[in-house]
Amino acid sequence: MATVNRVDLDGRQIKPMTICMIGAGGFIGSHLCEKILYETPHKILALDVYNDKIKHLLEPETLTWADRIQFHRLNIKHDSRLEGLIKMSDLTINLAAICTPADYNTRPLDTIYSNFIDALPVVKYCSENNKRLIHFSTCEVYGKTIGSFLPKDSPLRQDPAYYILKEDESPCIFGPIEKQRWSYACAKQLIERLIYAEGAENGLEFTIVRPFNWIGPRMDFIPGIDGPSEGVPRVLACFSNALLRREPLKLVDGGQSQRTFVYIKDAIEAVLLMIENPARASGHIFNVGNPHNEVTVRQLAEMMTEVYSKVSGEAALDVPTVDISSKEFYGEGYDDSDKRIPDMTIIDRQLGWNPKTSLWDLLESTLTYQHRTYAEAIKKVMAKPTSS
Ligand code: NAD
Ligand code: UDP
């Protein structure tokens, strides 16, 4: 472990710190815990309702980092231990949230409570106790691009000024209230504004992270294997599930929306830079994504089909995709972000971070993991006769 004489971007020695990580048992949390335990001397107080994705870091007790991670099973909605754990730490990282789009329009109250109300005590305890906070927001706070309101054939749609998303310039454009999809983005926007105001009025030392579709191993769940059969995870797991089951990938409203995907391991490098360079990270909102990995959802489906065929050795289906309406797939109140390309100026300037992994490479390593982890379990489940 390269923990001796580690220095920050300004050549200062990095002192070991205690990090209170809320939501440590999730997708991003599990990768962040690995990074911190494998490569730094920092201690983690890991808070979550679940710990399945970090079990390999918690057991057995003979692991070399066993004294640097402590798991606390708790729900931040109602647990008096929260303030004490924040007080014991130098830094709090809040990842806890409901963050799967299938929930935004079907469970809008839970979504708003989780992303705004439940985060309030975390912000308050950090502010009152002069503790640093890194809060996870989302690229979805940008909502739709300005360009999406131009006529379809307008040449201005090709002008980056109409679609590149900049932390300090772009507006947040959401749909009407009855499009409950925006409940998540709106709650995240309000907590960002609250944190920003705590910084301005009460001196809270904060950093806000806006992830742009971070993907990789351990993201979400495969329905019927390690999550509910009827559950709808984010697109990577939806498409992985279909590939594993040899079913066509469902393209919502034709799969025309565009996304940029970044490999989780690249993105975690950015978070570690924020953790260890407070002077450069504090007071900033950072886009963290890969502007070079843009595809439509249809192109993502085609690429995943090709990559999965390569890693599994199974030929692709003759008809690999099928169109489905958003109403049928997500229900009433769904809406979509049209395009998400992050501007990287601020993170590059402050932290010198840039993503490295191409979409093909990140899909190859991720789908190799999905195949190794789930292919046998899926075969077993599919071989079972269904009860009528
Ligand atoms: P995740 O669902 O895998 O992780 C969230 C974790 O928080 C889960 O383990 C969950 O059990 C925990 N949690 C939720 N509510 C809790 C509560 N009340 N008390 C204790 N624990 C609770 O999601 P993720 O992809 O790791 O995302 C983490 C954060 O990053 C979220 O805030 C999300 O909004 C944000 N984000 C992620 C992405 C991405 O690309 N993965 C994109 C945009 C925003
Ligand atoms: N999507 C899709 N098929 C699926 C799951 C998602 O076409 O099986 C689309 C969804 O409508 C959206 C994009 O894929 O346009 C990304 O969805 P995701 O759930 O990953 O989250 P988002 O990027 O919208 O936050």
CSV table of N, CA and C in Angstrom, one decimal, residues 205-306:
chain,number,residue,atom,x,y,z
A,205,GLU,N,-17.8,24.3,4.8
A,205,GLU,CA,-16.8,23.9,3.8
A,205,GLU,C,-17.4,22.7,3.0
A,206,PHE,N,-17.7,23.0,1.8
A,206,PHE,CA,-18.4,21.9,1.0
A,206,PHE,C,-17.9,21.7,-0.4
A,207,THR,N,-18.1,20.5,-0.9
A,207,THR,CA,-17.9,20.3,-2.3
A,207,THR,C,-19.2,19.5,-2.8
A,208,ILE,N,-19.7,19.9,-4.0
A,208,ILE,CA,-20.8,19.2,-4.6
A,208,ILE,C,-20.4,18.5,-5.8
A,209,VAL,N,-20.8,17.2,-5.9
A,209,VAL,CA,-20.4,16.4,-7.1
A,209,VAL,C,-21.6,16.1,-7.9
A,210,ARG,N,-21.5,16.4,-9.2
A,210,ARG,CA,-22.6,16.0,-10.2
A,210,ARG,C,-22.1,14.9,-11.1
A,211,PRO,N,-22.4,13.7,-10.7
A,211,PRO,CA,-22.0,12.5,-11.5
A,211,PRO,C,-22.8,12.5,-12.8
A,212,PHE,N,-22.1,12.2,-13.9
A,212,PHE,CA,-22.7,12.0,-15.2
A,212,PHE,C,-22.7,10.5,-15.6
A,213,ASN,N,-23.7,9.8,-15.3
A,213,ASN,CA,-23.8,8.4,-15.6
A,213,ASN,C,-22.5,7.6,-15.4
A,214,TRP,N,-22.1,7.4,-14.1
A,214,TRP,CA,-21.0,6.6,-13.8
A,214,TRP,C,-21.5,5.1,-13.9
A,215,ILE,N,-20.7,4.3,-14.5
A,215,ILE,CA,-21.2,2.9,-14.6
A,215,ILE,C,-20.0,1.9,-14.4
A,216,GLY,N,-20.3,0.7,-14.0
A,216,GLY,CA,-19.3,-0.3,-13.8
A,216,GLY,C,-19.9,-1.4,-13.0
A,217,PRO,N,-19.0,-2.4,-12.6
A,217,PRO,CA,-19.4,-3.5,-11.8
A,217,PRO,C,-20.1,-3.1,-10.5
A,218,ARG,N,-21.1,-3.9,-10.0
A,218,ARG,CA,-21.8,-3.7,-8.8
A,218,ARG,C,-22.9,-2.6,-8.9
A,219,MET,N,-23.2,-2.1,-10.1
A,219,MET,CA,-24.2,-1.0,-10.2
A,219,MET,C,-25.6,-1.7,-10.1
A,220,ASP,N,-26.4,-1.2,-9.2
A,220,ASP,CA,-27.7,-1.6,-9.1
A,220,ASP,C,-27.8,-3.1,-8.8
A,221,PHE,N,-28.8,-3.8,-9.5
A,221,PHE,CA,-29.0,-5.2,-9.3
A,221,PHE,C,-29.6,-5.8,-10.5
A,222,ILE,N,-29.5,-7.2,-10.5
A,222,ILE,CA,-30.1,-7.9,-11.6
A,222,ILE,C,-31.5,-8.4,-11.1
A,223,PRO,N,-32.6,-8.0,-11.7
A,223,PRO,CA,-33.9,-8.3,-11.2
A,223,PRO,C,-34.0,-9.9,-11.1
A,224,GLY,N,-34.5,-10.3,-10.0
A,224,GLY,CA,-34.8,-11.8,-9.8
A,224,GLY,C,-33.5,-12.5,-9.3
A,225,ILE,N,-32.4,-11.8,-9.3
A,225,ILE,CA,-31.2,-12.5,-8.8
A,225,ILE,C,-30.7,-11.8,-7.5
A,226,ASP,N,-30.3,-10.6,-7.5
A,226,ASP,CA,-30.0,-9.9,-6.3
A,226,ASP,C,-30.8,-8.6,-6.1
A,227,GLY,N,-32.0,-8.7,-6.6
A,227,GLY,CA,-32.9,-7.6,-6.5
A,227,GLY,C,-34.3,-8.1,-6.9
A,228,PRO,N,-35.4,-7.3,-6.6
A,228,PRO,CA,-36.7,-7.8,-6.8
A,228,PRO,C,-37.0,-8.1,-8.3
A,229,SER,N,-37.8,-9.1,-8.6
A,229,SER,CA,-38.0,-9.5,-10.0
A,229,SER,C,-38.7,-8.4,-10.8
A,230,GLU,N,-39.5,-7.6,-10.1
A,230,GLU,CA,-40.3,-6.6,-10.8
A,230,GLU,C,-39.5,-5.2,-10.8
A,231,GLY,N,-38.3,-5.2,-10.1
A,231,GLY,CA,-37.6,-3.9,-10.0
A,231,GLY,C,-37.0,-3.5,-11.4
A,232,VAL,N,-36.9,-2.1,-11.5
A,232,VAL,CA,-36.4,-1.6,-12.7
A,232,VAL,C,-35.1,-0.8,-12.4
A,233,PRO,N,-33.9,-1.3,-12.6
A,233,PRO,CA,-32.7,-0.6,-12.3
A,233,PRO,C,-32.4,0.4,-13.4
A,234,ARG,N,-31.2,1.0,-13.3
A,234,ARG,CA,-30.7,2.0,-14.3
A,234,ARG,C,-30.3,1.2,-15.6
A,235,VAL,N,-30.1,2.0,-16.7
A,235,VAL,CA,-30.0,1.3,-18.0
A,235,VAL,C,-28.9,0.2,-18.1
A,236,LEU,N,-27.7,0.4,-17.4
A,236,LEU,CA,-26.7,-0.6,-17.5
A,236,LEU,C,-27.2,-2.0,-17.0
A,237,ALA,N,-27.9,-2.0,-15.9
A,237,ALA,CA,-28.4,-3.2,-15.3
A,237,ALA,C,-29.6,-3.8,-16.1
A,238,CYS,N,-30.4,-2.9,-16.6
A,238,CYS,CA,-31.5,-3.3,-17.4
A,238,CYS,C,-31.0,-4.1,-18.7
A,239,PHE,N,-30.0,-3.4,-19.3
A,239,PHE,CA,-29.5,-4.1,-20.6
A,239,PHE,C,-28.7,-5.3,-20.2
A,240,SER,N,-28.0,-5.3,-19.1
A,240,SER,CA,-27.2,-6.5,-18.7
A,240,SER,C,-28.2,-7.7,-18.5
A,241,ASN,N,-29.2,-7.4,-17.8
A,241,ASN,CA,-30.2,-8.4,-17.4
A,241,ASN,C,-30.8,-9.0,-18.7
A,242,ALA,N,-31.1,-8.2,-19.7
A,242,ALA,CA,-31.7,-8.7,-21.0
A,242,ALA,C,-30.6,-9.6,-21.7
A,243,LEU,N,-29.4,-9.1,-21.7
A,243,LEU,CA,-28.3,-9.9,-22.4
A,243,LEU,C,-28.1,-11.2,-21.7
A,244,LEU,N,-28.1,-11.2,-20.4
A,244,LEU,CA,-27.9,-12.5,-19.6
A,244,LEU,C,-29.1,-13.4,-19.9
A,245,ARG,N,-30.3,-12.9,-20.0
A,245,ARG,CA,-31.5,-13.8,-20.2
A,245,ARG,C,-31.7,-14.1,-21.7
A,246,ARG,N,-30.9,-13.5,-22.6
A,246,ARG,CA,-31.1,-13.6,-24.0
A,246,ARG,C,-32.5,-13.1,-24.5
A,247,GLU,N,-32.8,-11.9,-23.9
A,247,GLU,CA,-34.0,-11.3,-24.3
A,247,GLU,C,-33.7,-10.0,-25.0
A,248,PRO,N,-34.5,-9.4,-25.9
A,248,PRO,CA,-34.2,-8.1,-26.6
A,248,PRO,C,-34.1,-7.0,-25.5
A,249,LEU,N,-33.2,-6.1,-25.8
A,249,LEU,CA,-33.0,-4.9,-24.9
A,249,LEU,C,-34.1,-3.9,-25.3
A,250,LYS,N,-34.8,-3.4,-24.2
A,250,LYS,CA,-35.9,-2.5,-24.5
A,250,LYS,C,-35.4,-1.0,-24.6
A,251,LEU,N,-35.8,-0.4,-25.7
A,251,LEU,CA,-35.4,1.0,-26.0
A,251,LEU,C,-36.6,1.9,-25.7
A,252,VAL,N,-36.5,2.7,-24.6
A,252,VAL,CA,-37.6,3.6,-24.2
A,252,VAL,C,-37.7,4.7,-25.2
A,253,ASP,N,-38.9,4.9,-25.7
A,253,ASP,CA,-39.2,5.9,-26.7
A,253,ASP,C,-38.2,5.9,-27.9
A,254,GLY,N,-37.8,4.8,-28.3
A,254,GLY,CA,-36.9,4.6,-29.4
A,254,GLY,C,-35.4,4.8,-29.1
A,255,GLY,N,-35.1,5.0,-27.9
A,255,GLY,CA,-33.7,5.1,-27.5
A,255,GLY,C,-32.9,6.2,-28.1
A,256,GLN,N,-33.6,7.4,-28.3
A,256,GLN,CA,-33.0,8.5,-28.9
A,256,GLN,C,-32.3,9.4,-28.0
A,257,SER,N,-32.5,9.3,-26.7
A,257,SER,CA,-31.8,10.2,-25.7
A,257,SER,C,-30.3,9.9,-25.7
A,258,GLN,N,-29.6,10.9,-25.4
A,258,GLN,CA,-28.1,10.8,-25.5
A,258,GLN,C,-27.5,10.9,-24.0
A,259,ARG,N,-26.5,10.1,-23.8
A,259,ARG,CA,-25.8,10.1,-22.5
A,259,ARG,C,-24.3,10.0,-22.7
A,260,THR,N,-23.6,10.5,-21.8
A,260,THR,CA,-22.1,10.2,-21.8
A,260,THR,C,-21.9,9.3,-20.6
A,261,PHE,N,-21.2,8.2,-20.8
A,261,PHE,CA,-20.9,7.3,-19.7
A,261,PHE,C,-19.4,7.4,-19.3
A,262,VAL,N,-19.2,7.3,-18.0
A,262,VAL,CA,-17.8,7.3,-17.5
A,262,VAL,C,-17.6,6.1,-16.6
A,263,TYR,N,-16.4,5.5,-16.7
A,263,TYR,CA,-16.1,4.3,-16.0
A,263,TYR,C,-16.0,4.7,-14.5
A,264,ILE,N,-16.6,3.9,-13.6
A,264,ILE,CA,-16.6,4.2,-12.2
A,264,ILE,C,-15.2,4.4,-11.7
A,265,LYS,N,-14.2,3.6,-12.2
A,265,LYS,CA,-12.8,3.7,-11.6
A,265,LYS,C,-12.2,5.0,-12.0
A,266,ASP,N,-12.5,5.6,-13.1
A,266,ASP,CA,-12.0,6.9,-13.5
A,266,ASP,C,-12.6,7.9,-12.5
A,267,ALA,N,-13.9,7.8,-12.4
A,267,ALA,CA,-14.7,8.8,-11.6
A,267,ALA,C,-14.2,8.8,-10.1
A,268,ILE,N,-13.9,7.6,-9.6
A,268,ILE,CA,-13.5,7.5,-8.2
A,268,ILE,C,-12.1,8.2,-8.0
A,269,GLU,N,-11.3,8.2,-9.0
A,269,GLU,CA,-10.0,9.0,-9.0
A,269,GLU,C,-10.3,10.5,-8.7
A,270,ALA,N,-11.4,11.0,-9.3
A,270,ALA,CA,-11.8,12.4,-9.2
A,270,ALA,C,-12.2,12.6,-7.7
A,271,VAL,N,-13.0,11.7,-7.2
A,271,VAL,CA,-13.4,11.9,-5.8
A,271,VAL,C,-12.3,11.8,-4.8
A,272,LEU,N,-11.3,11.0,-5.1
A,272,LEU,CA,-10.1,10.9,-4.1
A,272,LEU,C,-9.4,12.2,-4.2
A,273,LEU,N,-9.3,12.8,-5.4
A,273,LEU,CA,-8.6,14.1,-5.5
A,273,LEU,C,-9.3,15.2,-4.7
A,274,MET,N,-10.7,15.1,-4.7
A,274,MET,CA,-11.5,16.1,-3.9
A,274,MET,C,-11.2,15.9,-2.4
A,275,ILE,N,-11.2,14.6,-2.0
A,275,ILE,CA,-11.0,14.3,-0.6
A,275,ILE,C,-9.6,14.8,-0.1
A,276,GLU,N,-8.6,14.6,-0.9
A,276,GLU,CA,-7.3,14.9,-0.5
A,276,GLU,C,-6.7,16.3,-0.8
A,277,ASN,N,-7.6,17.1,-1.5
A,277,ASN,CA,-7.2,18.5,-1.9
A,277,ASN,C,-8.3,19.5,-1.5
A,278,PRO,N,-8.6,19.6,-0.2
A,278,PRO,CA,-9.7,20.4,0.2
A,278,PRO,C,-9.5,21.9,-0.2
A,279,ALA,N,-8.3,22.4,-0.2
A,279,ALA,CA,-8.2,23.8,-0.6
A,279,ALA,C,-8.6,24.0,-2.1
A,280,ARG,N,-8.4,23.0,-2.9
A,280,ARG,CA,-8.8,23.2,-4.3
A,280,ARG,C,-10.2,22.7,-4.6
A,281,ALA,N,-10.8,21.9,-3.7
A,281,ALA,CA,-12.1,21.4,-4.0
A,281,ALA,C,-13.2,22.1,-3.2
A,282,SER,N,-12.9,22.8,-2.1
A,282,SER,CA,-14.0,23.4,-1.3
A,282,SER,C,-14.6,24.6,-2.0
A,283,GLY,N,-15.9,24.7,-1.8
A,283,GLY,CA,-16.7,25.8,-2.4
A,283,GLY,C,-17.0,25.6,-3.9
A,284,HIS,N,-16.6,24.4,-4.4
A,284,HIS,CA,-16.9,24.1,-5.9
A,284,HIS,C,-18.0,23.1,-6.1
A,285,ILE,N,-18.6,23.2,-7.2
A,285,ILE,CA,-19.5,22.2,-7.8
A,285,ILE,C,-18.8,21.6,-8.9
A,286,PHE,N,-18.6,20.3,-9.0
A,286,PHE,CA,-17.9,19.6,-10.1
A,286,PHE,C,-18.7,18.7,-10.9
A,287,ASN,N,-18.7,18.9,-12.2
A,287,ASN,CA,-19.2,17.9,-13.2
A,287,ASN,C,-18.2,16.8,-13.1
A,288,VAL,N,-18.6,15.5,-13.0
A,288,VAL,CA,-17.7,14.4,-13.2
A,288,VAL,C,-18.3,13.4,-14.2
A,289,GLY,N,-17.7,13.5,-15.4
A,289,GLY,CA,-18.2,12.6,-16.5
A,289,GLY,C,-17.2,12.5,-17.6
A,290,ASN,N,-17.5,11.8,-18.7
A,290,ASN,CA,-16.6,11.7,-19.8
A,290,ASN,C,-17.3,12.2,-21.1
A,291,PRO,N,-17.0,13.4,-21.5
A,291,PRO,CA,-17.6,14.0,-22.6
A,291,PRO,C,-17.3,13.3,-23.9
A,292,HIS,N,-16.3,12.5,-23.9
A,292,HIS,CA,-15.9,11.7,-25.2
A,292,HIS,C,-16.7,10.5,-25.4
A,293,ASN,N,-17.4,10.0,-24.3
A,293,ASN,CA,-18.1,8.7,-24.4
A,293,ASN,C,-19.6,9.0,-24.7
A,294,GLU,N,-20.0,9.8,-25.6
A,294,GLU,CA,-21.4,10.1,-25.9
A,294,GLU,C,-22.0,9.1,-26.9
A,295,VAL,N,-23.2,8.6,-26.5
A,295,VAL,CA,-23.9,7.7,-27.4
A,295,VAL,C,-25.4,7.9,-27.2
A,296,THR,N,-26.2,7.6,-28.2
A,296,THR,CA,-27.7,7.5,-27.9
A,296,THR,C,-27.9,6.2,-27.2
A,297,VAL,N,-29.0,6.0,-26.5
A,297,VAL,CA,-29.3,4.8,-25.8
A,297,VAL,C,-29.4,3.6,-26.8
A,298,ARG,N,-29.9,3.9,-28.0
A,298,ARG,CA,-29.9,2.8,-29.0
A,298,ARG,C,-28.4,2.4,-29.3
A,299,GLN,N,-27.5,3.4,-29.5
A,299,GLN,CA,-26.1,3.0,-29.8
A,299,GLN,C,-25.5,2.2,-28.6
A,300,LEU,N,-25.9,2.6,-27.4
A,300,LEU,CA,-25.4,1.9,-26.2
A,300,LEU,C,-25.9,0.4,-26.3
A,301,ALA,N,-27.1,0.2,-26.6
A,301,ALA,CA,-27.7,-1.1,-26.7
A,301,ALA,C,-26.9,-1.9,-27.8
A,302,GLU,N,-26.6,-1.3,-28.9
A,302,GLU,CA,-25.9,-2.0,-29.9
A,302,GLU,C,-24.5,-2.4,-29.5
A,303,MET,N,-23.8,-1.4,-28.8
A,303,MET,CA,-22.5,-1.7,-28.4
A,303,MET,C,-22.4,-2.8,-27.3
A,304,MET,N,-23.4,-2.7,-26.4
A,304,MET,CA,-23.4,-3.7,-25.3
A,304,MET,C,-23.7,-5.1,-25.9
A,305,THR,N,-24.5,-5.2,-26.9
A,305,THR,CA,-24.8,-6.4,-27.5
A,305,THR,C,-23.6,-7.0,-28.1
A,306,GLU,N,-22.8,-6.2,-28.8
A,306,GLU,CA,-21.6,-6.6,-29.5
A,306,GLU,C,-20.5,-7.1,-28.4
